Short mmCIF file of C-alpha atoms in Angstrom, two decimals:
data_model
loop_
_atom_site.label_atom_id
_atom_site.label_comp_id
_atom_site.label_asym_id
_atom_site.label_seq_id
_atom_site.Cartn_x
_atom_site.Cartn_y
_atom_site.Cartn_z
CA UNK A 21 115.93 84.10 104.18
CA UNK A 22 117.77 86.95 102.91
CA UNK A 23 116.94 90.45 102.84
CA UNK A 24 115.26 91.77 99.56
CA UNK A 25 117.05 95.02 98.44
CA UNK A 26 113.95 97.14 99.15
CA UNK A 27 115.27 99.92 95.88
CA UNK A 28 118.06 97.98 94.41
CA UNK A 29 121.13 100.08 93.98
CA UNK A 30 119.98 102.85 96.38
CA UNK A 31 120.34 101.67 99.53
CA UNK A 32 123.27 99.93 100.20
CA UNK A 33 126.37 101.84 100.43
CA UNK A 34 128.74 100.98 97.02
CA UNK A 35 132.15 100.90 97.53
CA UNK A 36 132.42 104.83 96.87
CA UNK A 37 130.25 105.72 99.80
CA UNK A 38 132.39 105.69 102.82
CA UNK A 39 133.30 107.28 105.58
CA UNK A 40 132.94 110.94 104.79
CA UNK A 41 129.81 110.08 101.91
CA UNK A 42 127.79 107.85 104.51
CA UNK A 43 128.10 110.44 107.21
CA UNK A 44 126.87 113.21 104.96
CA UNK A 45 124.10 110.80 103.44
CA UNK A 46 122.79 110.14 107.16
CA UNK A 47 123.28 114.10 107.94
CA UNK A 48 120.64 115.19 104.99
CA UNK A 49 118.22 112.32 106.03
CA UNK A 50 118.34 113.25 110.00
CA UNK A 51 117.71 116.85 108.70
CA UNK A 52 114.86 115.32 105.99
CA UNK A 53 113.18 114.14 109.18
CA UNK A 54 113.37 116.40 111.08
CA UNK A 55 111.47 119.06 108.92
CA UNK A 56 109.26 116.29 108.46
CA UNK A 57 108.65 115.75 112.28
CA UNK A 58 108.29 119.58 112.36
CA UNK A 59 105.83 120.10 108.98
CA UNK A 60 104.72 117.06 107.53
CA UNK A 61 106.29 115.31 104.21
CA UNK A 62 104.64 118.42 102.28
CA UNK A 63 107.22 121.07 104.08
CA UNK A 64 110.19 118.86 102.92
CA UNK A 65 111.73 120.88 99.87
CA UNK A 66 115.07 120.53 98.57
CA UNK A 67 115.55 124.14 99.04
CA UNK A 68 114.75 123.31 103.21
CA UNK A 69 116.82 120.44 102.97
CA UNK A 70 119.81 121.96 101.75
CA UNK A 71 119.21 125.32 104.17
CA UNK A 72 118.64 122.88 107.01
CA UNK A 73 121.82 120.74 106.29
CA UNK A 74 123.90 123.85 105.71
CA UNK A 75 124.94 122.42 101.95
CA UNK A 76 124.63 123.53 98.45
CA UNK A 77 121.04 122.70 96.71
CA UNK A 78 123.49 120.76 94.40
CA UNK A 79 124.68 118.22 96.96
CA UNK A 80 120.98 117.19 97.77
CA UNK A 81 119.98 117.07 93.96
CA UNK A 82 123.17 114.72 93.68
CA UNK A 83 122.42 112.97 96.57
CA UNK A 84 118.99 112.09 95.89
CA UNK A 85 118.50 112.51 91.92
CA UNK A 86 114.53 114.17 92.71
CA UNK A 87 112.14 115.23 95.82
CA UNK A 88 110.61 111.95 94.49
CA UNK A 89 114.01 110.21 95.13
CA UNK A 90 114.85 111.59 98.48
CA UNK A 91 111.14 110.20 99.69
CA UNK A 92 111.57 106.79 98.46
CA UNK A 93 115.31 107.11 100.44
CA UNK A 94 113.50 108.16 103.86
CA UNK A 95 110.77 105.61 103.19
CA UNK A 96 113.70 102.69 102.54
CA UNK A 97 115.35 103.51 105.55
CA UNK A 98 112.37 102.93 107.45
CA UNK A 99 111.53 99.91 105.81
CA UNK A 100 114.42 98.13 105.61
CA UNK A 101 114.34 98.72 109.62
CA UNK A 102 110.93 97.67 109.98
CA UNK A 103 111.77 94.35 107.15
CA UNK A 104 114.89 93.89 110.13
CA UNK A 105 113.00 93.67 113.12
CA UNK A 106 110.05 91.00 111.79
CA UNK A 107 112.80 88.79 110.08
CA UNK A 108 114.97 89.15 112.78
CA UNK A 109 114.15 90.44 115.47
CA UNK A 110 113.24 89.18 119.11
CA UNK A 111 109.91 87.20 119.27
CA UNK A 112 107.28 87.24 118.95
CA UNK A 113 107.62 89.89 115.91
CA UNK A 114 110.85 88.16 114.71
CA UNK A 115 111.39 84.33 114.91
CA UNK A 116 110.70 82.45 117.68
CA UNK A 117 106.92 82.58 118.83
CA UNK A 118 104.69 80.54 117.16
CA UNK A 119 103.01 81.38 113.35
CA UNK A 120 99.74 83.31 115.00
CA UNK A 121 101.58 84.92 117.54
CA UNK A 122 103.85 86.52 115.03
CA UNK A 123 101.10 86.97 112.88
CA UNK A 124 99.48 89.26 115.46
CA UNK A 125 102.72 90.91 116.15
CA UNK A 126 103.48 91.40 112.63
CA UNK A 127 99.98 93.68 111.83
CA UNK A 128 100.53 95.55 115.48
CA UNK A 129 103.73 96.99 114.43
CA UNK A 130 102.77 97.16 110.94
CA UNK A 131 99.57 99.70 112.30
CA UNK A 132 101.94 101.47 114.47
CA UNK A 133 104.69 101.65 111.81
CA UNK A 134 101.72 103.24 109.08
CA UNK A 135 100.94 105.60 111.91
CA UNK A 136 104.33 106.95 112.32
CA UNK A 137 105.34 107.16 108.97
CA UNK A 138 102.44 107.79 107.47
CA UNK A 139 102.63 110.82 105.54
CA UNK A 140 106.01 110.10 104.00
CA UNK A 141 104.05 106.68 102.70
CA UNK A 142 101.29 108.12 101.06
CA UNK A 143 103.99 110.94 99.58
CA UNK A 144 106.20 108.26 98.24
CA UNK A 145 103.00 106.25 96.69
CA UNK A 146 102.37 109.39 95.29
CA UNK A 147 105.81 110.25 94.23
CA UNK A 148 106.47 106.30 92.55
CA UNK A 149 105.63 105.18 89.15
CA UNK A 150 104.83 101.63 90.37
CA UNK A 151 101.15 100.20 91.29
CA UNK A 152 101.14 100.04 94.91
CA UNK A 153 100.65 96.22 94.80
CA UNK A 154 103.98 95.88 92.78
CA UNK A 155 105.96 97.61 95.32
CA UNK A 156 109.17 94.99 96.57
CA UNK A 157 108.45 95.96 100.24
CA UNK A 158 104.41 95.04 99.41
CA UNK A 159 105.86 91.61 98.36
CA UNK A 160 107.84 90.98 101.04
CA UNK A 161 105.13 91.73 103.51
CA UNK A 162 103.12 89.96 101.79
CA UNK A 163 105.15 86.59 101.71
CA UNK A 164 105.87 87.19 105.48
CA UNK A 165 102.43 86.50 106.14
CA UNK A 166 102.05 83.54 103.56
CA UNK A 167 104.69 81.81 105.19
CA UNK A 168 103.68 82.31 109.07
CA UNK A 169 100.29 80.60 107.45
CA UNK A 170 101.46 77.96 106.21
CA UNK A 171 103.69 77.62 109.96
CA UNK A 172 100.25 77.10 111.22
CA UNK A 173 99.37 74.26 108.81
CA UNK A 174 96.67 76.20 106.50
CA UNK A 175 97.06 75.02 103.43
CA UNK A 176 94.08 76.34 101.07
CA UNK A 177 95.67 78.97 98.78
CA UNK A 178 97.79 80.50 101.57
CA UNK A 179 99.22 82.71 99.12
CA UNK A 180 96.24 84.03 97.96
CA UNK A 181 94.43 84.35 101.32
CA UNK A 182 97.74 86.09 102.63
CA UNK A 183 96.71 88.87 100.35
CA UNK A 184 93.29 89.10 101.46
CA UNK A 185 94.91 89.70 105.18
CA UNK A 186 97.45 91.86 103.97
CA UNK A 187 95.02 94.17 101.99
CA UNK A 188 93.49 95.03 105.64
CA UNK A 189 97.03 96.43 106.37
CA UNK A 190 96.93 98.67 103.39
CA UNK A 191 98.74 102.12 104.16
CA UNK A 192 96.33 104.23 102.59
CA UNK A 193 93.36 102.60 103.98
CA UNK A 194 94.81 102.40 107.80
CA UNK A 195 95.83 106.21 107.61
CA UNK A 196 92.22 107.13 106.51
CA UNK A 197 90.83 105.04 108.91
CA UNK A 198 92.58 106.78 111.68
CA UNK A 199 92.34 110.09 110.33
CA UNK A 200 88.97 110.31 108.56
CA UNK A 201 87.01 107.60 111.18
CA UNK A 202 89.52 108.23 114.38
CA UNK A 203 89.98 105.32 114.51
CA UNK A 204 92.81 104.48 117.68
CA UNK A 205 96.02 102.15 116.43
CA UNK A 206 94.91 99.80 119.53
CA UNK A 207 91.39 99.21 118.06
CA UNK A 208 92.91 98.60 114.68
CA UNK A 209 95.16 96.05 115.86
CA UNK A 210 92.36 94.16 118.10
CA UNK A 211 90.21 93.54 114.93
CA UNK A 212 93.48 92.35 112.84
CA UNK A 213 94.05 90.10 115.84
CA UNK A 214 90.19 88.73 115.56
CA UNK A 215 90.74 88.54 112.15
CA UNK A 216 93.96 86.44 111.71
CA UNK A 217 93.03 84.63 114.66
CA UNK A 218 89.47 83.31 112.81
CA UNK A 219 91.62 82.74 109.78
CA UNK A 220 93.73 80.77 111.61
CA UNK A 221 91.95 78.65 113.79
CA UNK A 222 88.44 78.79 111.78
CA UNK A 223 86.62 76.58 109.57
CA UNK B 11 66.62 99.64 103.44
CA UNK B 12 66.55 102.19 100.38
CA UNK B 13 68.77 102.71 97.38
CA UNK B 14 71.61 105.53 98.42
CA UNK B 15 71.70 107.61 95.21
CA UNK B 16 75.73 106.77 94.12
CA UNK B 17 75.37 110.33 92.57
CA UNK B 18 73.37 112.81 93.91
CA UNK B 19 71.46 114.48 90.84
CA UNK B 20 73.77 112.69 88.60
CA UNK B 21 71.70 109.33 88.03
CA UNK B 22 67.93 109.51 88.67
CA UNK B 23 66.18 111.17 85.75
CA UNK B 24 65.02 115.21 86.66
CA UNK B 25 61.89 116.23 85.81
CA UNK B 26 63.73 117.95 82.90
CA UNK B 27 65.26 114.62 81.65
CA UNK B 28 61.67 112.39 80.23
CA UNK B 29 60.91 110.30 76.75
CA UNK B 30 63.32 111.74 74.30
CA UNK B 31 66.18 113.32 76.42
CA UNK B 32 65.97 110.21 78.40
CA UNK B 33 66.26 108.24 75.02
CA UNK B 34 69.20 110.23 74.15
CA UNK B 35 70.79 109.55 77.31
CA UNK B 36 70.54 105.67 76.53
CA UNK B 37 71.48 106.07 73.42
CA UNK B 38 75.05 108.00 74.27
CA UNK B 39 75.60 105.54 77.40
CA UNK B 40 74.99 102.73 74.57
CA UNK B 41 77.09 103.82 72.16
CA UNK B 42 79.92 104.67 74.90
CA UNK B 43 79.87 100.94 76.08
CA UNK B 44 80.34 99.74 72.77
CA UNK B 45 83.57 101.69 72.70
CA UNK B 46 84.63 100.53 75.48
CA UNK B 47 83.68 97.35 74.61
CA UNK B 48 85.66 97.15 71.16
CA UNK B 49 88.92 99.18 72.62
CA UNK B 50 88.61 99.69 76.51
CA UNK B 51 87.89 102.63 78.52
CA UNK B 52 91.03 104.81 77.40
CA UNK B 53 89.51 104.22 73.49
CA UNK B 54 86.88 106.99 74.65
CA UNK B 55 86.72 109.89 73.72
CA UNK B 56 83.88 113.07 73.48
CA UNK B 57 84.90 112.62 70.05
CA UNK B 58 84.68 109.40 69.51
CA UNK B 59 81.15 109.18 71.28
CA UNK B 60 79.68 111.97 69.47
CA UNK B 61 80.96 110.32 66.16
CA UNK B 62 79.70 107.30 66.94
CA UNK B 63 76.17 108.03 68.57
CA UNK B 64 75.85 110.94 65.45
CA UNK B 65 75.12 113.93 67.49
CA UNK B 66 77.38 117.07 68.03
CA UNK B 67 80.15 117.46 70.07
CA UNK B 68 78.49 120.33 72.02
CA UNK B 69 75.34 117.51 73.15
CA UNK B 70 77.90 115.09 74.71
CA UNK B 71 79.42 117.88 76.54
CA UNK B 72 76.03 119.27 77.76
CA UNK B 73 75.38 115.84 78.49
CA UNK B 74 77.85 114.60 80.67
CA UNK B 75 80.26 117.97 81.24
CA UNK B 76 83.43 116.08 80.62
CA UNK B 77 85.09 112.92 79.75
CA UNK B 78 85.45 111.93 83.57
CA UNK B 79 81.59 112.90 84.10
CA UNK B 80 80.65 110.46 81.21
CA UNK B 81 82.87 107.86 82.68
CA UNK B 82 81.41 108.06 86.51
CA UNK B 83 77.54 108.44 84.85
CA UNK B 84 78.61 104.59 83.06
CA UNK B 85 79.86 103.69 86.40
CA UNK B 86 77.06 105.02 88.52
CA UNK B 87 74.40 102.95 85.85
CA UNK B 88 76.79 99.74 86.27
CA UNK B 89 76.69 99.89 90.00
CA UNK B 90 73.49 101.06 90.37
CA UNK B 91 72.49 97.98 88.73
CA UNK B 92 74.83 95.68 90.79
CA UNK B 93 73.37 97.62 94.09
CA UNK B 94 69.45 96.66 93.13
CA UNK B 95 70.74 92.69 92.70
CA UNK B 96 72.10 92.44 95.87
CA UNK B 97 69.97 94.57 97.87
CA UNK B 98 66.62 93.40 96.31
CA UNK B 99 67.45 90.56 93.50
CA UNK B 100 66.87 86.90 94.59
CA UNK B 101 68.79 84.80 97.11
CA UNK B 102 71.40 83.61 97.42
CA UNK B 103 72.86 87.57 96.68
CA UNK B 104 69.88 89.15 97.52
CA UNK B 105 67.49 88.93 100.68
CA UNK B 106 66.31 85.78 101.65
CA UNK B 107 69.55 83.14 102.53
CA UNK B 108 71.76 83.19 105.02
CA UNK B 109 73.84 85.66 106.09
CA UNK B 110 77.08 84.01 105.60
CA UNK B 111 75.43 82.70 102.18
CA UNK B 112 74.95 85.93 101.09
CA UNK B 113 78.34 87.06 102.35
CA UNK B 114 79.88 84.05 100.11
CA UNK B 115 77.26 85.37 96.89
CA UNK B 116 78.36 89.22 97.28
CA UNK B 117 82.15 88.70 96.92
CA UNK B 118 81.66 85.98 93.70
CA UNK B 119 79.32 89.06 92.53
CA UNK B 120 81.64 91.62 93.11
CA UNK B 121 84.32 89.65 91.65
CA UNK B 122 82.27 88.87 88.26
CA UNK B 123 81.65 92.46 88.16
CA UNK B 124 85.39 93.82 88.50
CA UNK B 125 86.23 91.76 85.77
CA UNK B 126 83.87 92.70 83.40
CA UNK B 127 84.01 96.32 84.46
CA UNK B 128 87.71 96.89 85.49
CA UNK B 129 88.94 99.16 82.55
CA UNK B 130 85.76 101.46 83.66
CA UNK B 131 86.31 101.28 87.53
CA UNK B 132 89.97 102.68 87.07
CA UNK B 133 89.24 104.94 84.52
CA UNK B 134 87.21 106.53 87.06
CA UNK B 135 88.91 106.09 89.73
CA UNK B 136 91.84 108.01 88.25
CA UNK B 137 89.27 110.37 87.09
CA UNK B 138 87.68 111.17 90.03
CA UNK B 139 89.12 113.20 92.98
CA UNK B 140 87.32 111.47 96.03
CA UNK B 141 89.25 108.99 98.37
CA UNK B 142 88.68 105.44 96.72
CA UNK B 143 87.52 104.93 100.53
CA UNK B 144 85.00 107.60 100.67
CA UNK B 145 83.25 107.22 97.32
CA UNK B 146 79.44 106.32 98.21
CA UNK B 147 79.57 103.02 96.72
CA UNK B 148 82.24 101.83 98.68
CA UNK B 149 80.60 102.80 101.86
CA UNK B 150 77.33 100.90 100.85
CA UNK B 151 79.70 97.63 100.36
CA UNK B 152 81.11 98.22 103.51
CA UNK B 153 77.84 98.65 105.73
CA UNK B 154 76.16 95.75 103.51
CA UNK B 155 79.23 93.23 104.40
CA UNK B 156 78.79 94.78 108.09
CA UNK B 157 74.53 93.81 108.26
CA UNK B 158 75.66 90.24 107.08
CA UNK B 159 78.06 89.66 109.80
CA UNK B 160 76.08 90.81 112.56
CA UNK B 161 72.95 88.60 111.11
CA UNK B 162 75.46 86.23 111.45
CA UNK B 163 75.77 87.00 115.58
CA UNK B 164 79.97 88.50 114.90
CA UNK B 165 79.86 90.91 117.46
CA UNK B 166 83.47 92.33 117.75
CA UNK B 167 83.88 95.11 116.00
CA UNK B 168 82.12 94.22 112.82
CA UNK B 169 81.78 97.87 111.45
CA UNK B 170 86.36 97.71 111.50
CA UNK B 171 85.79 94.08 110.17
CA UNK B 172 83.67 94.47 107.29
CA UNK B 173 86.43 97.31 106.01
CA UNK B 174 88.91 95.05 106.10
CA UNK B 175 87.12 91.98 104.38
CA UNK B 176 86.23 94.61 102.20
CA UNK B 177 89.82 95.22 101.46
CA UNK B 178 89.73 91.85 99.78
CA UNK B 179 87.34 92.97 97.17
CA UNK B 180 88.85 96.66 96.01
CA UNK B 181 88.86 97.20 92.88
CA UNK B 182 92.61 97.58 91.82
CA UNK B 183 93.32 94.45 93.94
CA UNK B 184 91.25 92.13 92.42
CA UNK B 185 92.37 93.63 89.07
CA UNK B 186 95.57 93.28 89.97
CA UNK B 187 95.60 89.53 90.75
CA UNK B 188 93.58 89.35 87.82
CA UNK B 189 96.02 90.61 85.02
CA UNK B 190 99.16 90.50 86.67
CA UNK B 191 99.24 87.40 88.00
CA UNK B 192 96.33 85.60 86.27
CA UNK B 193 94.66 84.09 88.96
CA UNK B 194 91.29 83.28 87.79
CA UNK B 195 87.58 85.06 88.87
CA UNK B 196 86.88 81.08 90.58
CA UNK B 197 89.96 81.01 92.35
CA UNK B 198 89.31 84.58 94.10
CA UNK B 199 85.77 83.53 94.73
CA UNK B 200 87.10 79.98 96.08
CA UNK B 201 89.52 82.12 98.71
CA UNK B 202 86.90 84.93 99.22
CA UNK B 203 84.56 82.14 100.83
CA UNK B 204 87.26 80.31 102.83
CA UNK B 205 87.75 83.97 103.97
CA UNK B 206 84.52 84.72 105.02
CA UNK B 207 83.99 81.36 106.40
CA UNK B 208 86.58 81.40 108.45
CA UNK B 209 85.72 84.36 110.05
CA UNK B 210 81.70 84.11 110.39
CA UNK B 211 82.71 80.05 111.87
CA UNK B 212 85.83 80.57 113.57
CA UNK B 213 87.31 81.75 116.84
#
């Protein structure tokens, strides 16, 4: 399985960004995340940026096209990390542990993940043109856990049913359940558990 | 168990609001659906309903305050009338089967209902500024889903369970499936009861 280009043509460096280029690129997002860290995605301007990198507001409108654009850039970063570790990665998030076990793994992190990066999420679903179930990242999460069902040998509509499960992982609905119902990441990723478990095993 | 009022104030006729207001009101909701009906939610308009129903622009206003008031009022009649089936209609949807009969009945209901009402449930949802998890129908879904589990003896967590089986039914989802990748309103129910099986049965 190969990786899917999470925004094709962004991401990976083309054969003019070297050296010089991909050590500025990573300087601007380091300092993106760190006002982030400090203020939440709503004090990252490209003003701040460009004060906080010590570079002309041009370089970061170059850089990053849009506000919009630099989000989606952060956001990729951490995807295409996150897309690394559960295809692969050591077990049992990556290959290696059985379809369930992985399955379990897979929402855990994926809670955790939401968590962290939560407000740059909901920024960049704000930010993008695209319905939020079109997304390529959505897709690929969403195949991840259609094919770790059918590891396990369930074989009614897998892909259908792997949507129903990966609704429950929703961004926007995890971040309001842990900020609206304080709900803890731990209790969120027992009931996925139950649930995939059931699914599983059930019936 | 009584009806939560979708609305406060909006829905249930005032004291103000008898015989011929109330008549209007019908008559403007009528007239709006048949809009809608002929071409979709974004075909109307204030204008278009006050042409249609042959009143003045000013009574449609008074009426509903704007466009997005006019859409949730249709909404708020739609659901209120989906609400009174399942929390009072006959069995298996309403009172009377078994839980995890009921469970099955609710998300084939739900699912008739999203595809007859879809252009009307984004409409508002785009309309309105609530949290598509905080709007007072969702929450009755969610506790109703939650009542049916525990009849059913689920005891872990079934308040963080319900929310995510109810992630299986949101609106845009379901929609989603529907036009984008034409799965049918039978196969979602088909998957929605393997679903709900599953976890009612399994573990």
């Amino acid at each position: 399985m190969s990786l899917i280009p999470l925004r094709p043509g962004m991401t990976p460096a083309t054969a003019a960004e070297r050296s010089d280029a991909a050590r500025n690129r990573e300087r601007l997002l380091a300092a993106a995340r760190e006002i982030i860290q400090e203020g939440g995605a709503q004090a990252l301007t490209m003003d701040r940026l460009a004060e906080r990198a010590g570079v002309g507001k041009g370089t970061v409108f170059r850089r990053f096209g849009s506000r919009a654009g630099l989000l989606l850039t952060l956001l990729d970063d951490s995807e295409a990390a996150f897309q690394e570790r559960f295809l692969f990665g050591p077990p049992p998030l990556g290959p290696g542990a059985p379809g369930l076990e992985r399955l379990v793994a897979f929402g855990a992190a994926r809670i955790a993940y939401v968590v962290e990066f939560g407000d740059l999420v909901l920024a960049a679903e704000n930010a993008s043109r695209s319905s939020r179930f079109e997304v390529p990242a959505a897709a690929l999460w969403h195949r991840h856990i259609e094919v770790l069902l059918r590891e396990e040998g369930f074989t009614s509509d897998p892909w259908l049913m792997a949507g129903s499960l990966g609704a429950a992982l929703d961004p926007g609905r995890l971040l309001n359940l842990v900020r609206v119902h304080g709900i803890t990441a731990d209790r969120l990723a027992a009931s996925w558990q139950d649930l995939v478990t059931r699914v599983v095993k059930g019936a």
